[in-house]
C-alpha cells in the first residue's frame, strides 16, 4: 500500500512540474538550435545554482515561463552558466543572473535585461523588444 501511495505521489509531482510549465532547460546540445531559431524570441536566464539572487528569482522566472507556455513565438529558458561556461562565454555573462533576450532579428548577442526582477517588468521588456 505504501509503495502504491508513494508512486502516486511521485507521478503527481512530475505532472505538476509539466502542468506548471517551467522554463526550458538549455544545455550544450540544444542551446544553439533554440537560441538561433529565427521563428522565436528567446529570453534566457544565465544562472549559477549557488547564486542567491538566482535562486530568489527562479520562482518568478518559472511563473513567467508558465505565462508563455502556449506562446508559439516566445521561449523562456534557463542555462546553468556555471556548469556550461563554454556555452555562456560568447554572450559576455559577467555575473549571475544575467538575462538576455535573443529576438528573431538579434541572435548574435541578444539584448541584456537590466530592469527589476518582477513578472510585470519581464513582460514589459519582452513586449517592447520582441519582434513579431
Short mmCIF file of C-alpha atoms in Angstrom, two decimals:
data_model
loop_
_atom_site.label_atom_id
_atom_site.label_comp_id
_atom_site.label_asym_id
_atom_site.label_seq_id
_atom_site.Cartn_x
_atom_site.Cartn_y
_atom_site.Cartn_z
CA UNK A 1 0.00 0.00 0.00
CA UNK A 2 2.78 2.41 0.94
CA UNK A 3 4.60 1.80 -2.38
CA UNK A 4 1.43 2.45 -4.34
CA UNK A 5 0.84 5.71 -2.46
CA UNK A 6 4.47 6.73 -2.96
CA UNK A 7 4.21 6.02 -6.69
CA UNK A 8 1.04 8.13 -6.96
CA UNK A 9 2.76 11.00 -5.12
CA UNK A 10 5.83 10.85 -7.35
CA UNK A 11 3.72 10.80 -10.52
CA UNK A 12 1.64 13.72 -9.20
CA UNK A 13 4.74 15.80 -8.51
CA UNK A 14 6.09 15.06 -12.01
CA UNK A 15 2.78 16.01 -13.62
CA UNK A 16 2.60 19.21 -11.61
CA UNK A 17 6.01 20.18 -12.96
CA UNK A 18 4.75 19.68 -16.50
CA UNK A 19 1.46 21.45 -15.96
CA UNK A 20 3.03 24.43 -14.20
CA UNK A 21 5.39 24.99 -17.13
CA UNK A 22 8.93 25.58 -16.06
CA UNK A 23 11.46 27.45 -18.13
CA UNK A 24 13.16 25.34 -20.79
CA UNK A 25 16.49 23.99 -19.55
CA UNK A 26 19.22 24.74 -22.07
CA UNK A 27 22.48 22.79 -22.37
CA UNK A 28 25.37 22.49 -24.85
CA UNK A 29 23.32 20.11 -27.02
CA UNK A 30 20.27 22.32 -27.52
CA UNK A 31 21.42 25.90 -26.83
CA UNK A 32 22.35 26.98 -30.36
CA UNK A 33 19.37 25.38 -32.07
CA UNK A 34 16.90 27.00 -29.68
CA UNK A 35 18.51 30.44 -29.37
CA UNK A 36 19.21 30.68 -33.11
CA UNK A 37 15.67 29.68 -34.14
CA UNK A 38 14.65 32.69 -36.28
CA UNK A 39 10.96 31.97 -35.63
CA UNK A 40 11.30 32.53 -31.86
CA UNK A 41 12.16 35.31 -29.43
CA UNK A 42 14.19 33.52 -26.75
CA UNK A 43 14.61 35.03 -23.28
CA UNK A 44 17.39 33.29 -21.34
CA UNK A 45 18.32 33.42 -17.69
CA UNK A 46 22.02 32.58 -17.33
CA UNK A 47 22.35 31.41 -13.72
CA UNK A 48 24.52 29.56 -11.23
CA UNK A 49 22.94 27.09 -8.78
CA UNK A 50 24.89 28.57 -5.86
CA UNK A 51 23.77 32.17 -6.62
CA UNK A 52 21.37 33.53 -4.01
CA UNK A 53 19.95 36.17 -6.38
CA UNK A 54 19.30 33.47 -8.99
CA UNK A 55 17.56 31.20 -6.51
CA UNK A 56 15.41 34.08 -5.29
CA UNK A 57 14.41 34.99 -8.84
CA UNK A 58 13.81 31.45 -10.18
CA UNK A 59 10.18 31.11 -8.99
CA UNK A 60 9.27 34.37 -10.77
CA UNK A 61 11.16 33.26 -13.89
CA UNK A 62 9.28 29.93 -13.93
CA UNK A 63 5.97 31.78 -13.45
CA UNK A 64 6.97 33.96 -16.42
CA UNK A 65 7.69 30.80 -18.43
CA UNK A 66 4.32 29.37 -17.42
CA UNK A 67 2.59 32.51 -18.72
CA UNK A 68 4.23 31.89 -22.12
CA UNK A 69 3.98 28.11 -22.36
CA UNK A 70 1.40 28.35 -25.18
CA UNK A 71 3.09 31.26 -26.96
CA UNK A 72 4.39 29.99 -30.32
CA UNK A 73 6.76 32.98 -30.77
CA UNK A 74 8.45 33.01 -27.36
CA UNK A 75 10.71 30.65 -25.42
CA UNK A 76 11.59 31.35 -21.79
CA UNK A 77 14.71 29.40 -20.88
CA UNK A 78 17.48 28.90 -18.33
CA UNK A 79 21.11 27.91 -18.69
CA UNK A 80 23.36 26.81 -15.83
CA UNK A 81 26.18 29.12 -16.91
CA UNK A 82 28.46 27.90 -14.13
CA UNK A 83 28.24 24.31 -15.36
CA UNK A 84 28.21 25.27 -19.06
CA UNK A 85 30.74 28.12 -19.07
CA UNK A 86 31.79 27.43 -22.65
CA UNK A 87 28.22 28.00 -23.82
CA UNK A 88 27.79 31.23 -21.82
CA UNK A 89 31.22 32.75 -22.55
CA UNK A 90 30.42 34.17 -26.04
CA UNK A 91 27.47 36.09 -24.54
CA UNK A 92 29.63 38.02 -22.06
CA UNK A 93 27.96 36.68 -18.95
CA UNK A 94 29.80 38.59 -16.21
CA UNK A 95 27.58 37.90 -13.21
CA UNK A 96 24.54 35.98 -12.11
CA UNK A 97 21.80 36.10 -13.01
CA UNK A 98 22.29 37.56 -16.48
CA UNK A 99 19.12 37.86 -18.55
CA UNK A 100 19.32 38.17 -22.32
CA UNK A 101 16.60 38.37 -24.93
CA UNK A 102 17.52 36.93 -28.30
CA UNK A 103 14.92 38.35 -30.67
CA UNK A 104 14.15 36.93 -34.09
CA UNK A 105 16.46 39.57 -35.57
CA UNK A 106 19.23 39.67 -32.94
CA UNK A 107 20.57 36.17 -32.42
CA UNK A 108 24.26 37.07 -32.24
CA UNK A 109 24.49 38.99 -28.95
CA UNK A 110 21.00 39.28 -27.59
CA UNK A 111 19.87 42.27 -25.57
CA UNK A 112 20.70 42.29 -21.88
CA UNK A 113 17.85 42.95 -19.47
CA UNK A 114 18.67 45.47 -16.73
CA UNK A 115 15.26 46.08 -15.15
CA UNK A 116 13.53 44.99 -11.98
CA UNK A 117 13.14 41.27 -11.40
CA UNK A 118 9.37 41.15 -11.39
CA UNK A 119 6.90 39.37 -13.62
CA UNK A 120 5.41 42.70 -14.73
CA UNK A 121 8.81 44.11 -15.72
CA UNK A 122 9.83 40.94 -17.58
CA UNK A 123 6.56 41.11 -19.54
CA UNK A 124 7.02 44.80 -20.34
CA UNK A 125 10.58 44.24 -21.63
CA UNK A 126 9.55 41.21 -23.67
CA UNK A 127 6.61 43.09 -25.22
CA UNK A 128 8.74 46.16 -26.03
CA UNK A 129 11.70 44.29 -27.52
CA UNK A 130 10.17 41.21 -29.18
CA UNK A 131 9.97 41.02 -32.92
CA UNK A 132 6.68 39.83 -34.41
#
